[in-house]
PDB file of C-alpha atoms in Angstrom:
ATOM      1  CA  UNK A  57      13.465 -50.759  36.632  1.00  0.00           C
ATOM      2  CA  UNK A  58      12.117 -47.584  35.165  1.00  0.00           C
ATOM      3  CA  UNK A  59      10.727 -49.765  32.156  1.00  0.00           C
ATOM      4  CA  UNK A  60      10.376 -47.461  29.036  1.00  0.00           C
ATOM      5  CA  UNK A  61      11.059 -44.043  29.634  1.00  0.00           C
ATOM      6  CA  UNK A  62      10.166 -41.078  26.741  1.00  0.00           C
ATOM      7  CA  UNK A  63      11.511 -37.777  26.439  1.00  0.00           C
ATOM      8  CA  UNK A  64      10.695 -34.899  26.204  1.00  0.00           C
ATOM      9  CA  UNK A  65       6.763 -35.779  27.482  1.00  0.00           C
ATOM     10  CA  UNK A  66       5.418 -32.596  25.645  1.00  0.00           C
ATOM     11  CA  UNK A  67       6.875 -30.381  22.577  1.00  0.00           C
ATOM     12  CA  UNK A  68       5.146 -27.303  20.671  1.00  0.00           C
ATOM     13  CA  UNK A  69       6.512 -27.483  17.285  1.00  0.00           C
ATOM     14  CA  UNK A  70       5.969 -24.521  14.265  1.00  0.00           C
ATOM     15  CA  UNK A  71       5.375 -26.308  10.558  1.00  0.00           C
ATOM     16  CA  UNK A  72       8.877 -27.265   8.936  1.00  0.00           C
ATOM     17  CA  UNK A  73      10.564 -27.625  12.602  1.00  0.00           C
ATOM     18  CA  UNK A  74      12.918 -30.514  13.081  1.00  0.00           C
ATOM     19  CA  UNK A  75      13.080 -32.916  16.282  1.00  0.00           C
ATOM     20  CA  UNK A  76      13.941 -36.192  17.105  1.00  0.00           C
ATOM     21  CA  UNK A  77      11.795 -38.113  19.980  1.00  0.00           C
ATOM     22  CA  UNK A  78      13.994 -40.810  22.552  1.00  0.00           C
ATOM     23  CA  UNK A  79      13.059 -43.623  23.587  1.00  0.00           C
ATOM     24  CA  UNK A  80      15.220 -45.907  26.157  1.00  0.00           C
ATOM     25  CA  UNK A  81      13.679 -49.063  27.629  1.00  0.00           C
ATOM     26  CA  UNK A  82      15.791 -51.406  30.048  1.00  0.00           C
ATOM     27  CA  UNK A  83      14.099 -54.899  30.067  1.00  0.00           C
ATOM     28  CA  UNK A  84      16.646 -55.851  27.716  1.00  0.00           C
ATOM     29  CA  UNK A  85      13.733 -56.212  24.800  1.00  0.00           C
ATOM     30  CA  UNK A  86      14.838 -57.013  21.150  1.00  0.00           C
ATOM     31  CA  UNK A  87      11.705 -55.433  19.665  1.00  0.00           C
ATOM     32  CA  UNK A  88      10.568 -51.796  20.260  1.00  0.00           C
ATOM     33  CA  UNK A  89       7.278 -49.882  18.415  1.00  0.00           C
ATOM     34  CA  UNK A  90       6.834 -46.410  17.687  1.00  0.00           C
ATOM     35  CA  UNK A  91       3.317 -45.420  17.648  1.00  0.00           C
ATOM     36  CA  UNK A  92       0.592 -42.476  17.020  1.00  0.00           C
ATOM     37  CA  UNK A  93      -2.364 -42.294  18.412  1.00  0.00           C
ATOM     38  CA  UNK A  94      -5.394 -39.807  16.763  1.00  0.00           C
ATOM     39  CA  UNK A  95      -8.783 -39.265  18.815  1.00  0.00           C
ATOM     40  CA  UNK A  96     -10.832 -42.219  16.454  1.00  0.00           C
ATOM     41  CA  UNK A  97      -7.919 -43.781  15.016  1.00  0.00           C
ATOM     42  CA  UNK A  98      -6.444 -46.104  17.557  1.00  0.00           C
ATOM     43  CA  UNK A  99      -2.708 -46.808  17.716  1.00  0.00           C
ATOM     44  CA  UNK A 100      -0.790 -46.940  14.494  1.00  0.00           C
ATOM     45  CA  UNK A 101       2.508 -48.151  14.139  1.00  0.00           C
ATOM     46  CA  UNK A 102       4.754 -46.284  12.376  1.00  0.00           C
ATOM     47  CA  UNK A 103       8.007 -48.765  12.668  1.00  0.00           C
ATOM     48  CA  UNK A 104       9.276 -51.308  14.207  1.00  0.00           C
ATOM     49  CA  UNK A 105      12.760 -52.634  14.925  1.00  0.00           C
ATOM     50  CA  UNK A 106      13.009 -56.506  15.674  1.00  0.00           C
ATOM     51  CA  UNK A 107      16.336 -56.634  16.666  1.00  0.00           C
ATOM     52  CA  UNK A 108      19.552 -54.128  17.097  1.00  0.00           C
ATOM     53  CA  UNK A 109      20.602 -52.739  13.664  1.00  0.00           C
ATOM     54  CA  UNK A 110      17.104 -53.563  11.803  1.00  0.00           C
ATOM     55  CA  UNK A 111      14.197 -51.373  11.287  1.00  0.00           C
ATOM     56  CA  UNK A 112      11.116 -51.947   9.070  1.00  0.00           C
ATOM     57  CA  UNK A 113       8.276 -49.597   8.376  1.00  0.00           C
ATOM     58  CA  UNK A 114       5.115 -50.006   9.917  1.00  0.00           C
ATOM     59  CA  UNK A 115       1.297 -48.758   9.263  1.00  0.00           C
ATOM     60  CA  UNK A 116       1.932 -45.028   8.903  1.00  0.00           C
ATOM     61  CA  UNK A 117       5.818 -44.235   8.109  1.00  0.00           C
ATOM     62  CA  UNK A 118       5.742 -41.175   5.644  1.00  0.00           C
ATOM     63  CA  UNK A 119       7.168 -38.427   7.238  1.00  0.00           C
ATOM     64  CA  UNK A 120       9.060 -39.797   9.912  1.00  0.00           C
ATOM     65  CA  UNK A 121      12.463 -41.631  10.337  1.00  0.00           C
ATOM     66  CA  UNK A 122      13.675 -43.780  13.133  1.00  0.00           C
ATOM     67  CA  UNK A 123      16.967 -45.022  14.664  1.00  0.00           C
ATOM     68  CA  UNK A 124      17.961 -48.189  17.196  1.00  0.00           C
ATOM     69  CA  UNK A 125      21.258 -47.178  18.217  1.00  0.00           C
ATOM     70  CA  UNK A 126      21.793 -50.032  20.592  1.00  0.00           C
ATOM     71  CA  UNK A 127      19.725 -52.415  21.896  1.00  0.00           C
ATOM     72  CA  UNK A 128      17.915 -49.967  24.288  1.00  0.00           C
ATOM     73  CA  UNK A 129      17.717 -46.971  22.540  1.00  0.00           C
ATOM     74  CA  UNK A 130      14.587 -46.304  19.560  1.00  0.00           C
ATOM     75  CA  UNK A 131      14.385 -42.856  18.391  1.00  0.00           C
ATOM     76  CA  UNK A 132      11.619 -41.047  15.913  1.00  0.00           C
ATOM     77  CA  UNK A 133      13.218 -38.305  14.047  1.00  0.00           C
ATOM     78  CA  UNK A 134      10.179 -35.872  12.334  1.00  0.00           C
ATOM     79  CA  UNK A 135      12.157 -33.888   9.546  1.00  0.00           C
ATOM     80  CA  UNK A 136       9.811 -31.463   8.687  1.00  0.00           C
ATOM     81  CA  UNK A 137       7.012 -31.240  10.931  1.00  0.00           C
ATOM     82  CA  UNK A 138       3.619 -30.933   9.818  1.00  0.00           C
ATOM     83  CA  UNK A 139       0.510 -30.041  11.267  1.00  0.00           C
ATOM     84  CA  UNK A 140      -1.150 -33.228  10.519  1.00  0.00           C
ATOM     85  CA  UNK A 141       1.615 -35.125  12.715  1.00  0.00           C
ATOM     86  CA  UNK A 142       0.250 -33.429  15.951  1.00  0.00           C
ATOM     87  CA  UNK A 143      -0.622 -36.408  17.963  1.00  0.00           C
ATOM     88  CA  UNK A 144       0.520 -38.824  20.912  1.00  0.00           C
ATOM     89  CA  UNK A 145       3.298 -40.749  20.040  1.00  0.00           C
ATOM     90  CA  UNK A 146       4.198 -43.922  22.068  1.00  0.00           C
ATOM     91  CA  UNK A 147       7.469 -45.988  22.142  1.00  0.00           C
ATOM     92  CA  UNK A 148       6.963 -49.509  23.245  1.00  0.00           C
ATOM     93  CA  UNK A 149       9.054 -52.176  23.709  1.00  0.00           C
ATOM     94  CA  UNK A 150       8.647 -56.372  23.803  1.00  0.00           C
ATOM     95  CA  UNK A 151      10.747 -59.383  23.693  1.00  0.00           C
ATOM     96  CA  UNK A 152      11.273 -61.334  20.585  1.00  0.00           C
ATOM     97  CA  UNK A 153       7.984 -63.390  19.602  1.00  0.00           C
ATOM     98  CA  UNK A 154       5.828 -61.974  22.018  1.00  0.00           C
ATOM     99  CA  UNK A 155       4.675 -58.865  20.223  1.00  0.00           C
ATOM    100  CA  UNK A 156       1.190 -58.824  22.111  1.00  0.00           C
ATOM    101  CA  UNK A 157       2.897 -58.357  25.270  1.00  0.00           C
ATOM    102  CA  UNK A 158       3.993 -54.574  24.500  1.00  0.00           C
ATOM    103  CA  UNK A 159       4.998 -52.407  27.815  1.00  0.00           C
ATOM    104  CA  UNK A 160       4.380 -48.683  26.515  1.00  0.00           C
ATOM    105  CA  UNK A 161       6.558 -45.573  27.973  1.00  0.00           C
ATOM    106  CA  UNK A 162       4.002 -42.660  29.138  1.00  0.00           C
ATOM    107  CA  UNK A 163       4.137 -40.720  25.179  1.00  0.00           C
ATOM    108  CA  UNK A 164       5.182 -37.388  24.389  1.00  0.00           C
ATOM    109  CA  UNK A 165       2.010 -34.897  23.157  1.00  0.00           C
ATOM    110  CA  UNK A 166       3.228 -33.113  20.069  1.00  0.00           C
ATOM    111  CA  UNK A 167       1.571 -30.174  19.375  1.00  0.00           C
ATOM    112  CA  UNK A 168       2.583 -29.180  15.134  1.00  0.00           C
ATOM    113  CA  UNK A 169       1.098 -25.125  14.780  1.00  0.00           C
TER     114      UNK A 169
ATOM    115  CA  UNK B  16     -13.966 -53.319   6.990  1.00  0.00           C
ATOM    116  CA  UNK B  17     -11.578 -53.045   9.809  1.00  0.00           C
ATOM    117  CA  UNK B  18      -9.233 -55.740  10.992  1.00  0.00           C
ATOM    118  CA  UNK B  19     -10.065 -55.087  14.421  1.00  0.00           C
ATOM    119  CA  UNK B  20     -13.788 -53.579  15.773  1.00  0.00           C
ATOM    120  CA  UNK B  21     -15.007 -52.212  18.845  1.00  0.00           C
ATOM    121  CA  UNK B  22     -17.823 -49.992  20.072  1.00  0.00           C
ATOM    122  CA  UNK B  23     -16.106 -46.791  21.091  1.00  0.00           C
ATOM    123  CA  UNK B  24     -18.893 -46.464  23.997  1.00  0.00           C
ATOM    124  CA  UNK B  25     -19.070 -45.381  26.258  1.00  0.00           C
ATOM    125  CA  UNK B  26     -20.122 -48.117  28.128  1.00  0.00           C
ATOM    126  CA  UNK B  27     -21.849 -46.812  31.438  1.00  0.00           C
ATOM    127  CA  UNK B  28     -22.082 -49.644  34.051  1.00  0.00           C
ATOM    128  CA  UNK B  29     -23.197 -49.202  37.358  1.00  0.00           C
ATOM    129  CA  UNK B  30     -20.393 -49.728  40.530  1.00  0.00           C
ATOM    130  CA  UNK B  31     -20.819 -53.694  41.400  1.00  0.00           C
ATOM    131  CA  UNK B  32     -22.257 -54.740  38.043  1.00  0.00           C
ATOM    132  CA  UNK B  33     -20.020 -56.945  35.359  1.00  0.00           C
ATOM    133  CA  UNK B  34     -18.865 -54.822  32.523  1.00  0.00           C
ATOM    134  CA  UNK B  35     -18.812 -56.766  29.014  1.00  0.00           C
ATOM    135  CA  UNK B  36     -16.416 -55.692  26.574  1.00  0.00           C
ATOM    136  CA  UNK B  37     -16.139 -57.033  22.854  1.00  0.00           C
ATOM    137  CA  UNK B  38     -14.168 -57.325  20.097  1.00  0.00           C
ATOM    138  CA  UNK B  39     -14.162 -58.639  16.436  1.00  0.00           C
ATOM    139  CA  UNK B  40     -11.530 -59.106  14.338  1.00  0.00           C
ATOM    140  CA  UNK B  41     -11.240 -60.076  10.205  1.00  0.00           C
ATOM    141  CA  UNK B  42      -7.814 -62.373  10.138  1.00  0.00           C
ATOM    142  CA  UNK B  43      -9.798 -65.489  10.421  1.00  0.00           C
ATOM    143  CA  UNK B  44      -6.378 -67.290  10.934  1.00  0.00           C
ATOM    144  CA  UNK B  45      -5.255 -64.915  13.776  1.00  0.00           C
ATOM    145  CA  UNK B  46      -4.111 -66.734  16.929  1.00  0.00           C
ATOM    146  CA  UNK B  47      -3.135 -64.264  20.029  1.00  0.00           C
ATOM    147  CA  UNK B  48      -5.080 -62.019  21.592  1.00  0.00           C
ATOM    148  CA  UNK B  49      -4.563 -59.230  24.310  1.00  0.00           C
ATOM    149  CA  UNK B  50      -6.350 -56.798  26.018  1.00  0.00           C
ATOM    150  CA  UNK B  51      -5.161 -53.493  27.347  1.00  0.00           C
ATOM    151  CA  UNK B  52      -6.287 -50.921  29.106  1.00  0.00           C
ATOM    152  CA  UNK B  53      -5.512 -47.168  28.880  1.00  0.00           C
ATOM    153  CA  UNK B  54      -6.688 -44.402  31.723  1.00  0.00           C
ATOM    154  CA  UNK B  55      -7.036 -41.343  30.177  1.00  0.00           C
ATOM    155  CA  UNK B  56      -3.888 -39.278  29.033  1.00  0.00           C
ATOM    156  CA  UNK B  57      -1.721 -42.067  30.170  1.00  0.00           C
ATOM    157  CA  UNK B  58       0.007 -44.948  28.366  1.00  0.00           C
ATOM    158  CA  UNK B  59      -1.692 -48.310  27.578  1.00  0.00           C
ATOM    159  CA  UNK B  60      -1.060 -51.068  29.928  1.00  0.00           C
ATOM    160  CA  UNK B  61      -1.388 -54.738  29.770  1.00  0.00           C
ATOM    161  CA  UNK B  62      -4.113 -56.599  31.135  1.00  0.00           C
ATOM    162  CA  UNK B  63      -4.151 -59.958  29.843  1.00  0.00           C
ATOM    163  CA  UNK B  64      -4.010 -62.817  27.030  1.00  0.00           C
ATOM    164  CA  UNK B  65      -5.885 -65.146  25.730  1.00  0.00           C
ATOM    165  CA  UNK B  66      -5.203 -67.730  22.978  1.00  0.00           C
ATOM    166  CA  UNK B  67      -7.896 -70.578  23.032  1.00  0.00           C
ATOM    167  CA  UNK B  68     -11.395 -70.969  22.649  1.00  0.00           C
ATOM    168  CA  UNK B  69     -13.371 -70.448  25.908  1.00  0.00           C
ATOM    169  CA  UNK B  70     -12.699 -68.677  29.205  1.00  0.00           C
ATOM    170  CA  UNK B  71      -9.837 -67.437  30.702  1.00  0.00           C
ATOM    171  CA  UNK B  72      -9.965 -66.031  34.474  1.00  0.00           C
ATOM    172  CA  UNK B  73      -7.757 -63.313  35.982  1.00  0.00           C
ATOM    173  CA  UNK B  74      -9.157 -62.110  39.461  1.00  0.00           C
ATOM    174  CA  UNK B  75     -12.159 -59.867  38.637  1.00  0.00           C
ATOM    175  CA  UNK B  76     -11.300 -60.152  34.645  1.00  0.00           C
ATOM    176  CA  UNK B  77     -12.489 -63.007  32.377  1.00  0.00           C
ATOM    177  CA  UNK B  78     -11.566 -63.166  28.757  1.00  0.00           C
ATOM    178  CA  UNK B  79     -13.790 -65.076  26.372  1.00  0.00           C
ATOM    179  CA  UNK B  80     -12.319 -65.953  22.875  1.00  0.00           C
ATOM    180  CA  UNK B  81     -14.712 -67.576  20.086  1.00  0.00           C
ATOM    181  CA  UNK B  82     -12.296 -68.227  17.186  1.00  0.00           C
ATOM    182  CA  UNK B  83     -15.295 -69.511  14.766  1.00  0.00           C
ATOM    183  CA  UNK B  84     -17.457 -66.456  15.145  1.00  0.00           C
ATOM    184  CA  UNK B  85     -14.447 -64.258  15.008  1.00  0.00           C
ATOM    185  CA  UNK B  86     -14.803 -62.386  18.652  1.00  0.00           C
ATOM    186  CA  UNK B  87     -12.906 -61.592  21.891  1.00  0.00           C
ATOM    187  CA  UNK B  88     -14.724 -60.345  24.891  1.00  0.00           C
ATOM    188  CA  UNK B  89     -13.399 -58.912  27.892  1.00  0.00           C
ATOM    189  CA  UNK B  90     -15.766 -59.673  31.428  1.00  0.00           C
ATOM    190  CA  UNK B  91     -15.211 -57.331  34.622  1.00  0.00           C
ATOM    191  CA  UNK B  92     -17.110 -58.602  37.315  1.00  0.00           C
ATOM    192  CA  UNK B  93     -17.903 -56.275  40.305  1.00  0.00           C
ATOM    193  CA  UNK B  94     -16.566 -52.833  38.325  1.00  0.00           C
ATOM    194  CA  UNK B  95     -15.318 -50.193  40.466  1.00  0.00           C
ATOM    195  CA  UNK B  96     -15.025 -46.715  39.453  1.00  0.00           C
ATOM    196  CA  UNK B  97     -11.383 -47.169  39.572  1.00  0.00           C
ATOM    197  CA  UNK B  98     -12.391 -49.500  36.312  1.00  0.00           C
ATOM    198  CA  UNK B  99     -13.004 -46.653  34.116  1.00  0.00           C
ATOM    199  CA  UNK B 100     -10.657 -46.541  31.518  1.00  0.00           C
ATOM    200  CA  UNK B 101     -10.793 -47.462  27.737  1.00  0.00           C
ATOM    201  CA  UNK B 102     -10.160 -50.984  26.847  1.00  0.00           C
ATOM    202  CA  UNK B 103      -8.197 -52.031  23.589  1.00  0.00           C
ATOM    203  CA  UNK B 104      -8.277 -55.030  22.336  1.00  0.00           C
ATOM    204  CA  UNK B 105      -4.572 -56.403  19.995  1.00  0.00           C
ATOM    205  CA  UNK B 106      -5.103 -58.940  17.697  1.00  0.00           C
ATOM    206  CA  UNK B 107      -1.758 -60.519  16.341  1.00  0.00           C
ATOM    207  CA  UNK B 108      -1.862 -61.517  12.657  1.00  0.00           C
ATOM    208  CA  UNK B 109      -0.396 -64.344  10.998  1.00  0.00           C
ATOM    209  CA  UNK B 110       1.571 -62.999   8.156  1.00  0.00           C
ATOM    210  CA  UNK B 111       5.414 -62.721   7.338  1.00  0.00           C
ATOM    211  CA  UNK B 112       8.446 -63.240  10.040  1.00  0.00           C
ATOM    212  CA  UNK B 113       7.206 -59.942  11.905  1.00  0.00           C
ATOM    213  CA  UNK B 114       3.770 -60.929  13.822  1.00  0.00           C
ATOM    214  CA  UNK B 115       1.978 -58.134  12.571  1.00  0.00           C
ATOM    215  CA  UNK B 116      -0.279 -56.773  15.679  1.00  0.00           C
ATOM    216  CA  UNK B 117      -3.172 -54.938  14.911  1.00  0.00           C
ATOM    217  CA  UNK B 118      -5.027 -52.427  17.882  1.00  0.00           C
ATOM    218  CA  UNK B 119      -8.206 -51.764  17.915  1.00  0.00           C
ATOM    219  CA  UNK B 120      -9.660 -47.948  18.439  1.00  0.00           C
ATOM    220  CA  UNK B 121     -10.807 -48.951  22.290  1.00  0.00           C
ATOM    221  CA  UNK B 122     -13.850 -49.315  23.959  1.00  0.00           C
ATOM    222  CA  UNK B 123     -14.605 -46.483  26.543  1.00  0.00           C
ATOM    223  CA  UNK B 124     -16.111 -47.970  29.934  1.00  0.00           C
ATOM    224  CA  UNK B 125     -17.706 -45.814  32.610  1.00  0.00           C
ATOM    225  CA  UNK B 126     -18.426 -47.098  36.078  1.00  0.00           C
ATOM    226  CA  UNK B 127     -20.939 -45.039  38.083  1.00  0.00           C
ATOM    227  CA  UNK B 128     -20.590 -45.373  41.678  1.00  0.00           C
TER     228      UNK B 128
END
């Protein structure tokens, strides 16, 4: 079991770039996270999907969109990358009702200039 | 004031001594609580629940949870360098279908050898 795996695990992005960030986790999870995390500010969510075919925003959503396109698959789309969107971003994953119990793939370090 | 508060540290222990970690949290109705721990420039990883008042033991770790004073502590007896990490503590909140859960910023630990 490889658990939840993230790609690409680093990206250098100019202002106004476009890029989408996968996420794939194979524990057969309903619910799966995308997060940030800022030096100070903890993790943040930015959405959440619950099940196949849902998504819902989450602490920090402006500026980013998200797809599930099956029941493995999460991905973070940034349209128009900004400079204040450089961060950590982790994709996590949990079964249904047990959203302490999050297993995290190892984040991608995104670098906005 | 934030749902969730811990001392960012560091905490500097010496190897062999016990380690005491805490966390408060605001939802005064909040029932599940988790602690994590995240080695630096990697993802975090579970560590372990706790959803009643008192102790819970887990090899070296104890969690303490006092639900009328509003804290969660996390006790590492006999810290080894290996220890050194920062510690997050997740709260999970009580409102809406989606069980909100709430990070806090982490608590930096040190173990000296």
């Amino acid at each position: 079991n490889a658990g939840v795996t993230q790609t690409p695990k680093f990206q250098v992005l100019k202002t106004g770039q476009s890029m989408t960030l996968q996420c794939a986790q194979d524990m057969n999870h309903n619910s799966m996270y995308w997060y940030r995390q800022d030096p100070g500010m903890g993790l943040r969510l930015i959405y959440y999907s619950a099940s196949e075919g849902t998504t819902d925003k989450g602490e920090v959503p402006n500026g980013y969109n998200v797809s599930r396109l099956n029941k493995r698959e999460f991905s973070l789309r940034l349209e128009s990358a900004a400079p204040s969107q450089t961060s950590v971003y982790f994709c996590a994953s949990s079964e249904r009702d047990r959203e302490l119990e999050q297993y995290f793939g190892p984040g991608t370090r995104l670098t906005v200039t | 004031q934030k749902e969730v508060e811990q001392n960012s540290g560091p905490l500097s222990v010496p190897e062999g001594a016990i380690a005491s970690l805490n966390c408060t949290y605001s939802d005064r109705v909040s029932q599940s609580f988790f602690w994590y721990r995240q080695y630096s420039g990697k993802s975090p990883e579970l560590i372990m629940s706790i959803y009643s008042n008192g102790d819970k033991e887990d090899g070296r770790f104890t969690a303490q949870l006092n639900k009328a004073s509003q804290y969660v502590s996390l006790l590492i007896r006999d810290s080894q360098p290996s220890d050194s990490a920062t510690y997050l503590c997740a709260v999970r909140g009580s409102s809406g279908g989606y069980q909100k859960v709430t990070f806090g910023t982490g608590t930096k630990l040190q173990v000296i050898p």
